[in-house]
Coordinates of C-alpha atoms in Angstrom, one line a residue:
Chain A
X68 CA -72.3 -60.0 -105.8
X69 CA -68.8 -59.8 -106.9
X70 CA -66.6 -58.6 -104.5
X71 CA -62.8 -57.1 -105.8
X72 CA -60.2 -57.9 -103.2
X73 CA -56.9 -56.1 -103.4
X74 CA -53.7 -57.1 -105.1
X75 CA -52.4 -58.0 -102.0
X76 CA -55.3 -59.9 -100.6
X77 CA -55.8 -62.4 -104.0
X78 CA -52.2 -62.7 -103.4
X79 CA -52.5 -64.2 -99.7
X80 CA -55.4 -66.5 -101.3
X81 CA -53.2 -67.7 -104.6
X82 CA -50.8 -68.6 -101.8
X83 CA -52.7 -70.7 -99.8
X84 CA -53.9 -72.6 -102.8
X85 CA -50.2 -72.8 -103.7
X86 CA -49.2 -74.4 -100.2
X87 CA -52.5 -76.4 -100.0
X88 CA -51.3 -77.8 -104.0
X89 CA -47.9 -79.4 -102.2
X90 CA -49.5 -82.7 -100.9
X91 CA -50.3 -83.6 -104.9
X92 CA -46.5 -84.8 -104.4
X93 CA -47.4 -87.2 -101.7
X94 CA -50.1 -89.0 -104.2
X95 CA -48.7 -92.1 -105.9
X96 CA -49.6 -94.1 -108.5
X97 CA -49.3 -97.4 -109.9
X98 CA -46.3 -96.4 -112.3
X99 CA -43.1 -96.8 -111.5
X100 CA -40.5 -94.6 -112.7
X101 CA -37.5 -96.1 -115.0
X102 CA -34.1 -95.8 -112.7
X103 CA -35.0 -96.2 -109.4
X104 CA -38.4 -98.5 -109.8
X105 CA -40.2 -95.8 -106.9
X106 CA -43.7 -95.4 -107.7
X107 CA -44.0 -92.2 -109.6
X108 CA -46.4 -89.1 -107.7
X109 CA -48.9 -87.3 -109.5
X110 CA -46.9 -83.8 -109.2
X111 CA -44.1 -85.8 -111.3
X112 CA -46.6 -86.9 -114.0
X113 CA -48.5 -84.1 -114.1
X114 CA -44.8 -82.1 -115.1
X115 CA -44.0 -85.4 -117.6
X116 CA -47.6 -85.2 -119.0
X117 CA -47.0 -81.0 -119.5
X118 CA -43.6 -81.5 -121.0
X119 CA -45.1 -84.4 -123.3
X120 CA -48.3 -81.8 -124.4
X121 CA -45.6 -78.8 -125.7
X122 CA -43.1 -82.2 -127.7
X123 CA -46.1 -84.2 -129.0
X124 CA -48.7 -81.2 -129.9
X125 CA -47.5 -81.4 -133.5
X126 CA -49.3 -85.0 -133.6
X127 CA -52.7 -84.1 -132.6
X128 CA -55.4 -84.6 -134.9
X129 CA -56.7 -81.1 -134.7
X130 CA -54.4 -78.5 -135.3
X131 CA -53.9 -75.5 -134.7
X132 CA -54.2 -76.1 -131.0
X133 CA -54.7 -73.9 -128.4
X134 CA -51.6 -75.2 -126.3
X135 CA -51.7 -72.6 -123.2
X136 CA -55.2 -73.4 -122.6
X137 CA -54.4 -77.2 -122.7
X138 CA -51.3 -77.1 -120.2
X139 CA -53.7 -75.2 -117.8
X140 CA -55.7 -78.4 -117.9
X141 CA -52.7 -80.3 -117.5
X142 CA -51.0 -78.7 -114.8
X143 CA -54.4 -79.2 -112.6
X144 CA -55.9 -81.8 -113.6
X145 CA -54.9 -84.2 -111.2
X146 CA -55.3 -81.5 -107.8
X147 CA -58.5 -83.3 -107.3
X148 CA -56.6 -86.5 -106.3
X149 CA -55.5 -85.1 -103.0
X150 CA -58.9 -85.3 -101.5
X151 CA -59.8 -88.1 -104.0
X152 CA -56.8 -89.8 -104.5
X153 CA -55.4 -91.9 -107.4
X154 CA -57.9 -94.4 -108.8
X155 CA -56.0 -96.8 -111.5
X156 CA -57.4 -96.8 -114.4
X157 CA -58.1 -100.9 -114.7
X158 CA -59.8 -100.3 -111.2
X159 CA -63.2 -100.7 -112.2
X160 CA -65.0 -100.3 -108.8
X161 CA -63.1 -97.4 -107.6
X162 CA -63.8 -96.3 -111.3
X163 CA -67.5 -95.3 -110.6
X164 CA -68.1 -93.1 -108.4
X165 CA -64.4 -91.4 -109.2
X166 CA -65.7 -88.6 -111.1
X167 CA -68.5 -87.6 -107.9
X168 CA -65.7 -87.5 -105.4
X169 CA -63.5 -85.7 -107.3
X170 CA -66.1 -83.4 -108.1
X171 CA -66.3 -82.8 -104.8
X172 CA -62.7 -82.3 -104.3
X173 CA -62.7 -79.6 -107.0
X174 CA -65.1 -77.8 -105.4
X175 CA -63.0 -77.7 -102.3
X176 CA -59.6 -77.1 -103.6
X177 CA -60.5 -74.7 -106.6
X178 CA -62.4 -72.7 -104.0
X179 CA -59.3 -71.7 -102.3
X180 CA -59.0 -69.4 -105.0
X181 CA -60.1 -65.6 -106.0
X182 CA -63.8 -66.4 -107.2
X183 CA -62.4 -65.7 -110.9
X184 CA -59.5 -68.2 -110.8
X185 CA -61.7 -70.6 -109.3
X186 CA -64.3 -70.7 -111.9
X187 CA -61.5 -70.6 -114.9
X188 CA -59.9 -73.6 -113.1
X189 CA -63.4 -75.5 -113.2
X190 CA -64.5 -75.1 -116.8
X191 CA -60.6 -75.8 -117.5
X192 CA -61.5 -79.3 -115.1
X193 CA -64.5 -80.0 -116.5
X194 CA -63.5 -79.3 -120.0
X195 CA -60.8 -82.0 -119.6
X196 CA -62.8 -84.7 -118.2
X197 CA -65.7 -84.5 -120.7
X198 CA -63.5 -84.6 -123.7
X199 CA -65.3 -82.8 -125.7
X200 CA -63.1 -80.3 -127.5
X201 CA -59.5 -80.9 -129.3
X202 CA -57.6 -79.5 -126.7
X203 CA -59.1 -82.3 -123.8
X204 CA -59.1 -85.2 -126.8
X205 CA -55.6 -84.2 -127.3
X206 CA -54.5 -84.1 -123.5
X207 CA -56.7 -87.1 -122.5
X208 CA -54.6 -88.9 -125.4
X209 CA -51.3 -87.9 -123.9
X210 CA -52.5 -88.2 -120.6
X211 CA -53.2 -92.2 -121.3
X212 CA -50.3 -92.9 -123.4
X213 CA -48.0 -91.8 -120.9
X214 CA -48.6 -94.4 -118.4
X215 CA -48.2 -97.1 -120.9
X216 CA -45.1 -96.0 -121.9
X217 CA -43.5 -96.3 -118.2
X218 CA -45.2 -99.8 -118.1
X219 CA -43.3 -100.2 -121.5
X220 CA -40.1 -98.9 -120.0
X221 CA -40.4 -101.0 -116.9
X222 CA -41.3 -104.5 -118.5
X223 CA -44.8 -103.8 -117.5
X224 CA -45.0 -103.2 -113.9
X225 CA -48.1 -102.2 -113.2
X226 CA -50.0 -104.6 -115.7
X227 CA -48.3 -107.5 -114.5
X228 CA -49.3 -106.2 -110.5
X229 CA -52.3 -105.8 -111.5
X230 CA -53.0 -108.8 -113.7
X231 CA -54.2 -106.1 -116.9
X232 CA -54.2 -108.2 -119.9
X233 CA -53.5 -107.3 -123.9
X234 CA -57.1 -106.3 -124.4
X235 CA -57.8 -104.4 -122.0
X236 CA -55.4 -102.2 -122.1
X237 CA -56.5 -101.7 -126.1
X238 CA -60.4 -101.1 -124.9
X239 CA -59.1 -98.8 -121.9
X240 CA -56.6 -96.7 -124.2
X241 CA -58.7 -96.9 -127.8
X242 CA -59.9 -92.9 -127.6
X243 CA -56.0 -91.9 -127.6
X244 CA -56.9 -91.8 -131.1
X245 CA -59.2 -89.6 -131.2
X246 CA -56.5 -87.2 -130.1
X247 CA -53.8 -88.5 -132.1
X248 CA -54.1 -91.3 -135.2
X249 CA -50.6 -91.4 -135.0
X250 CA -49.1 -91.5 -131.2
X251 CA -52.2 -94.5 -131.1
X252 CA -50.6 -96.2 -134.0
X253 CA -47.0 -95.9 -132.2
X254 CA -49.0 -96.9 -129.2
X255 CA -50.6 -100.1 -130.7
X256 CA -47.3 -101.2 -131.7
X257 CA -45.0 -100.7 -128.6
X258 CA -48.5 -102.6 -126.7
X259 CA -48.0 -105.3 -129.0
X260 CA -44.0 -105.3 -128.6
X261 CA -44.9 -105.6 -124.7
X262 CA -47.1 -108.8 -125.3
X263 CA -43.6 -110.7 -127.3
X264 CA -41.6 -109.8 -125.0
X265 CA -43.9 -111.1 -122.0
X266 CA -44.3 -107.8 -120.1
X267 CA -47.8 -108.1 -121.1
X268 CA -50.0 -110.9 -120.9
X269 CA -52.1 -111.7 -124.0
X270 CA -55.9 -112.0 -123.7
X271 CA -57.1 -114.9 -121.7
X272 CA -58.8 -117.8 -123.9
X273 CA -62.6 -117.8 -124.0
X274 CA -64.1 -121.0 -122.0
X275 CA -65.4 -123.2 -124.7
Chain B
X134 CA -28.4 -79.2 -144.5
X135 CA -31.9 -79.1 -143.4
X136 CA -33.2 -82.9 -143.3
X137 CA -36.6 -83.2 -143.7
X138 CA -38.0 -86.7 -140.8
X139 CA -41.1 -88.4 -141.3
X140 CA -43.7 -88.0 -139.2
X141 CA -43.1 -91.5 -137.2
X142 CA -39.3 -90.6 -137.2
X143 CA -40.2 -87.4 -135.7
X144 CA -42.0 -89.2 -133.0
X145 CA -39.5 -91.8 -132.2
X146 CA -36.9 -89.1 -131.4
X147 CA -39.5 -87.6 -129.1
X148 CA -40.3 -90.2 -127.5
X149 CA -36.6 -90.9 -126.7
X150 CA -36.3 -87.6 -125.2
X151 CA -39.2 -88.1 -123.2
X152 CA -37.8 -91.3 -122.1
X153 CA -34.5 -89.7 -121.0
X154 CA -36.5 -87.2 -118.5
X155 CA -37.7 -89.4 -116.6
X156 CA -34.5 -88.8 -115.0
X157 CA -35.6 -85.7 -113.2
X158 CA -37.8 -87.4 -111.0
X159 CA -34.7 -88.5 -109.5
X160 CA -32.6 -84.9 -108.7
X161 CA -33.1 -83.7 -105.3
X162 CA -33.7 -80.6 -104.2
X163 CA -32.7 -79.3 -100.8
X164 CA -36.1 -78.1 -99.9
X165 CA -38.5 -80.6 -98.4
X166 CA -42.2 -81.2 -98.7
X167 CA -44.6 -79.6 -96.6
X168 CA -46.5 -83.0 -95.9
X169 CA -44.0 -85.9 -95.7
X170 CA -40.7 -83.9 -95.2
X171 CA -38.8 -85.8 -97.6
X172 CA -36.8 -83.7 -100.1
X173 CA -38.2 -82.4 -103.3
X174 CA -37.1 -83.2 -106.7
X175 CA -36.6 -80.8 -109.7
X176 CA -39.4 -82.7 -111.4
X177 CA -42.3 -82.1 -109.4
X178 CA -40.5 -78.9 -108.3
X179 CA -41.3 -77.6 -112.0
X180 CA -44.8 -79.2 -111.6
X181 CA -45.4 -76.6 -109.2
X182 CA -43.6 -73.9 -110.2
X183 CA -45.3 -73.7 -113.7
X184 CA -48.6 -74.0 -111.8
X185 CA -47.5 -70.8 -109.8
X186 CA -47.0 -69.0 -113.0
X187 CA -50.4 -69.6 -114.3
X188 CA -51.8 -68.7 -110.9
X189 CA -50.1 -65.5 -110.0
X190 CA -49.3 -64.0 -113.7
X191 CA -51.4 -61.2 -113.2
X192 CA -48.9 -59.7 -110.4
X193 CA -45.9 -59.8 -113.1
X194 CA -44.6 -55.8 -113.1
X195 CA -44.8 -56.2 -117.0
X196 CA -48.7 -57.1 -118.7
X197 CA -49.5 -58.4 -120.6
X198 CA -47.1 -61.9 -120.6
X199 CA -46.3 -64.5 -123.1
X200 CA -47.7 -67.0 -120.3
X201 CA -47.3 -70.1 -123.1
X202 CA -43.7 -69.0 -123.9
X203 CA -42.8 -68.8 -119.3
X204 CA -44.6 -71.9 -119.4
X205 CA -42.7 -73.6 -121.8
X206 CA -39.3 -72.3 -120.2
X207 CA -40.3 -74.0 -116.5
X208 CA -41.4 -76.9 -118.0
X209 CA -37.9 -77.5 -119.6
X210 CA -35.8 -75.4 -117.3
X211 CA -34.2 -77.7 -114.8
X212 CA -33.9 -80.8 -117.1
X213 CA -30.3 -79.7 -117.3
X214 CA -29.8 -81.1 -113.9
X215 CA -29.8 -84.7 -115.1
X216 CA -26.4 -84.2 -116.4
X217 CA -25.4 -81.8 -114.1
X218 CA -27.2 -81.9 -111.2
X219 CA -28.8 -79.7 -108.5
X220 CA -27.0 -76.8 -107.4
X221 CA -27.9 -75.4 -104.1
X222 CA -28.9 -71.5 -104.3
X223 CA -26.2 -70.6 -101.4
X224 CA -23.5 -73.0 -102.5
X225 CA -20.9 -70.2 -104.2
X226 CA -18.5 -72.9 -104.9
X227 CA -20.4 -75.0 -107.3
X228 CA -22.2 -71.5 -108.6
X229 CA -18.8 -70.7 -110.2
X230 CA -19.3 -73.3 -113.0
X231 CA -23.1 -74.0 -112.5
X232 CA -23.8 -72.6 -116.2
X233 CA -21.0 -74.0 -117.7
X234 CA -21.8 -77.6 -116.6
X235 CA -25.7 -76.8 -117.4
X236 CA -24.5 -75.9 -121.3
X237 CA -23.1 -79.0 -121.8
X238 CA -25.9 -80.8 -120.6
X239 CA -28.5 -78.4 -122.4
X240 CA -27.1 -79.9 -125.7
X241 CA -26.9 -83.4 -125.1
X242 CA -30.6 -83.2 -123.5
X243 CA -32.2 -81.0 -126.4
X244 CA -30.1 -82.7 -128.8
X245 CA -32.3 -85.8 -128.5
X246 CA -35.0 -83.9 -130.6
X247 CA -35.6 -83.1 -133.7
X248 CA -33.8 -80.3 -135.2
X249 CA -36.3 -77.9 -135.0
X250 CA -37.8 -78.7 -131.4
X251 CA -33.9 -79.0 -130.0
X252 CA -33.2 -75.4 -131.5
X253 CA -36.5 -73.5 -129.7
X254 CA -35.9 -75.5 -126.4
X255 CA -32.1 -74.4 -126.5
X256 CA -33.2 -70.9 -127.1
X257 CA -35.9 -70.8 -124.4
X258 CA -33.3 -72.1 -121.5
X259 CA -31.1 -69.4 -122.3
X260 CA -33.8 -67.1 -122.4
X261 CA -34.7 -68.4 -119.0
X262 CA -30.9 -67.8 -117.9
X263 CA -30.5 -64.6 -119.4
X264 CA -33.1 -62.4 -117.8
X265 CA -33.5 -60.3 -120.5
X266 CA -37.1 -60.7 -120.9
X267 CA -40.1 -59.8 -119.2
X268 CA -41.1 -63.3 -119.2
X269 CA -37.7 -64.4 -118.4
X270 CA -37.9 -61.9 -115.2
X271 CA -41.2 -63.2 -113.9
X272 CA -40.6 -66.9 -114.4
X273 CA -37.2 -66.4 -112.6
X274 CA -38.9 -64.9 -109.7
X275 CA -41.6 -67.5 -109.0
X276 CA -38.5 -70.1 -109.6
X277 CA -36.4 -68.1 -106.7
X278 CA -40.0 -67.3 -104.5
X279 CA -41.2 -71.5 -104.6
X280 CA -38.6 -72.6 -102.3
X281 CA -38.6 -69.5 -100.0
X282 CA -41.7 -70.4 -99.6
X283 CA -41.5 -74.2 -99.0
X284 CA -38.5 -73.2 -96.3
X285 CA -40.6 -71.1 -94.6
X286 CA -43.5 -74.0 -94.3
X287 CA -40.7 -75.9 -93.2
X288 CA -39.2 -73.9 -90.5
X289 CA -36.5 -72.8 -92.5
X290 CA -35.2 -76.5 -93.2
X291 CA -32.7 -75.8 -95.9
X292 CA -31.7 -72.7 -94.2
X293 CA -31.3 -74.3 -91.3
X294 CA -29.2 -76.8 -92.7
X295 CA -26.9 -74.9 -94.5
X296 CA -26.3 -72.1 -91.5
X297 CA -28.3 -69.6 -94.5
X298 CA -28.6 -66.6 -92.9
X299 CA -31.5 -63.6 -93.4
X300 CA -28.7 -61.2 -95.3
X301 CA -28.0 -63.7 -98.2
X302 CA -31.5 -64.8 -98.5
X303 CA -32.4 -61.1 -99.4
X304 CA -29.2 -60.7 -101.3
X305 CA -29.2 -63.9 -103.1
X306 CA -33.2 -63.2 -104.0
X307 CA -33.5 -59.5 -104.3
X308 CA -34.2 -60.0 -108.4
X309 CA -37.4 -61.2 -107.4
X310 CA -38.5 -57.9 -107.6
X311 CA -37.3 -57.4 -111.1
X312 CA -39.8 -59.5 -111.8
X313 CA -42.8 -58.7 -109.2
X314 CA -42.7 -56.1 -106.7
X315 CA -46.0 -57.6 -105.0
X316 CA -44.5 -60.9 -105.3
X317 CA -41.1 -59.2 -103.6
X318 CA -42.6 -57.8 -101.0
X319 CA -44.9 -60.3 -99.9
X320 CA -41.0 -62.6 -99.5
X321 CA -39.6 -60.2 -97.7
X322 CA -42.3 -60.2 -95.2
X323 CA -42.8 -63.5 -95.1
X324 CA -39.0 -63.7 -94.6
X325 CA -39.3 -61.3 -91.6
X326 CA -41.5 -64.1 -90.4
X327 CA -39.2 -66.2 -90.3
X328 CA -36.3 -64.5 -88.6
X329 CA -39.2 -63.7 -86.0
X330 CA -40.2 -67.2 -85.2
X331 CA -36.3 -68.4 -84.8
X332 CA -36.5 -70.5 -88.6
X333 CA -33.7 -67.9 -90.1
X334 CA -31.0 -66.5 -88.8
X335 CA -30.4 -63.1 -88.4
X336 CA -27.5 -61.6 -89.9
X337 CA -24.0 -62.2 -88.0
X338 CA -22.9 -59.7 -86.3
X339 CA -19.7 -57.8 -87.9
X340 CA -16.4 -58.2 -85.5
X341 CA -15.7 -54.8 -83.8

């Protein structure tokens, strides 16, 4: 049953999600940011990551885009992290069972919403993390790229903490081009500038 | 002369402006976070301000909204402040030249673009500080009605601060309304609030 709340009431609920939305600031990641080396939050990224979206969108492989619909994701995608928290993407074992808990989280946090913003911000989430239409190949692109380019800026911080070697950050990163052919080529290329100037450490030999 | 850049050139010169914005993450704000109670910065500020505009669009006095175009104006709407820094909504004496610093900065910043995207950003801040527009209108409401709101989840900790008393907040924000009357008049309430639970001031008392 649908129930229609007033103007006044959705408002009271849009503000609570609003308020609840404020502790995506206190969420930090494993990037650092380029003057003062702090660990970047994921309210900070998630603005970088929107700004990149409305420079770069000329790039994506699929154009025309629809670019509202892709900062929506944008702007959200990450709210799941503050039940959830940031899992780094070379962390492998916090890597799978990510996408259950912050299912869970979305569930939660969407909720606070008027029913019909709630579901919109779903499909919006879900669209993103299955990838499966040029507006989420496009922002899942962006969304990778942008964390190696503050590794790139920072002589690869959070590879170097992390031990993350050449190759695995080409395996990890590889479907940026299925969003963009050509901010993957720039991509390969500043990678590869990372590994001669010892930021980032080439793929360990085989035993033999 | 119109110059006509590759597609990598193009990229490279976006890349450099993204680079350079990284810089916001470091302008503080003199509101504080709800969770942590450190202060804000304008980057994750614009984070959630352009969040609140997809959220509470539909209570805009004029429908139906360009929400990509008020989108696109928060994202780039405080980057200004790299160069010239936050200015404090009650501080009169830095107000005086506030734009005039702000120009200045607006072309170095955009000027890092290409042509084209340097041009449309330019034009979108100035519609931003114009208020001309029905986008314009709403997106400066939300902009004036986020850190109202993060004072009062802060008992009044700016306003506090800064001896800000109930007057000049309704003075200084009353163009909310341009933009929202709901919006308005759920502030001024929740500005009542305030006064009521000792986190503002009430105004001075005149001298006999």
């Amino acid at each position: 049953m649908s129930i229609l709340l007033s103007s006044a009431e959705r408002l009271r609920q849009q503000i609570a999600f609003i308020t609840e939305v404020d502790k995506l600031k206190e969420i930090f990641r494993q990037t650092i940011l380029t003057q003062s080396r702090r660990a970047e939050n994921s309210a900070e990224h998630s603005w970088h990551f929107a700004l990149m979206i409305i420079v770069l969108a000329e790039h994506s492989n699929h154009q025309p885009l629809d670019v509202l619909r892709i900062l929506k994701m944008v702007l959200i995608h990450d709210l799941v992290e503050i039940d959830a928290g940031d899992t780094f993407a070379y962390d492998t074992k916090n890597m799978a069972d990510q996408h259950a808990r912050e299912s869970v989280a979305a569930t939660r946090i969407f909720g606070l919403l008027p029913a019909d913003q709630a579901r919109e911000f779903r499909a919006l989430w879900d669209e993103f993390e299955e990838r499966a239409t040029p507006e989420a190949r496009f922002a899942t692109a962006c969304d990778r790229f942008h964390p190696m380019l503050l590794n790139c800026l920072t002589q690869g911080h959070a590879w170097q903490r992390h031990g993350v070697t050449h190759d695995r950050v080409l395996a990890r990163n590889a479907h940026v081009a299925d969003g963009s052919t050509t901010i993957w080529e720039y991509a390969v290329k500043m990678i590869d500038d990372a590994v001669g100037a010892g930021h980032l450490a080439p793929k360990p030999e085989a035993n033999p």
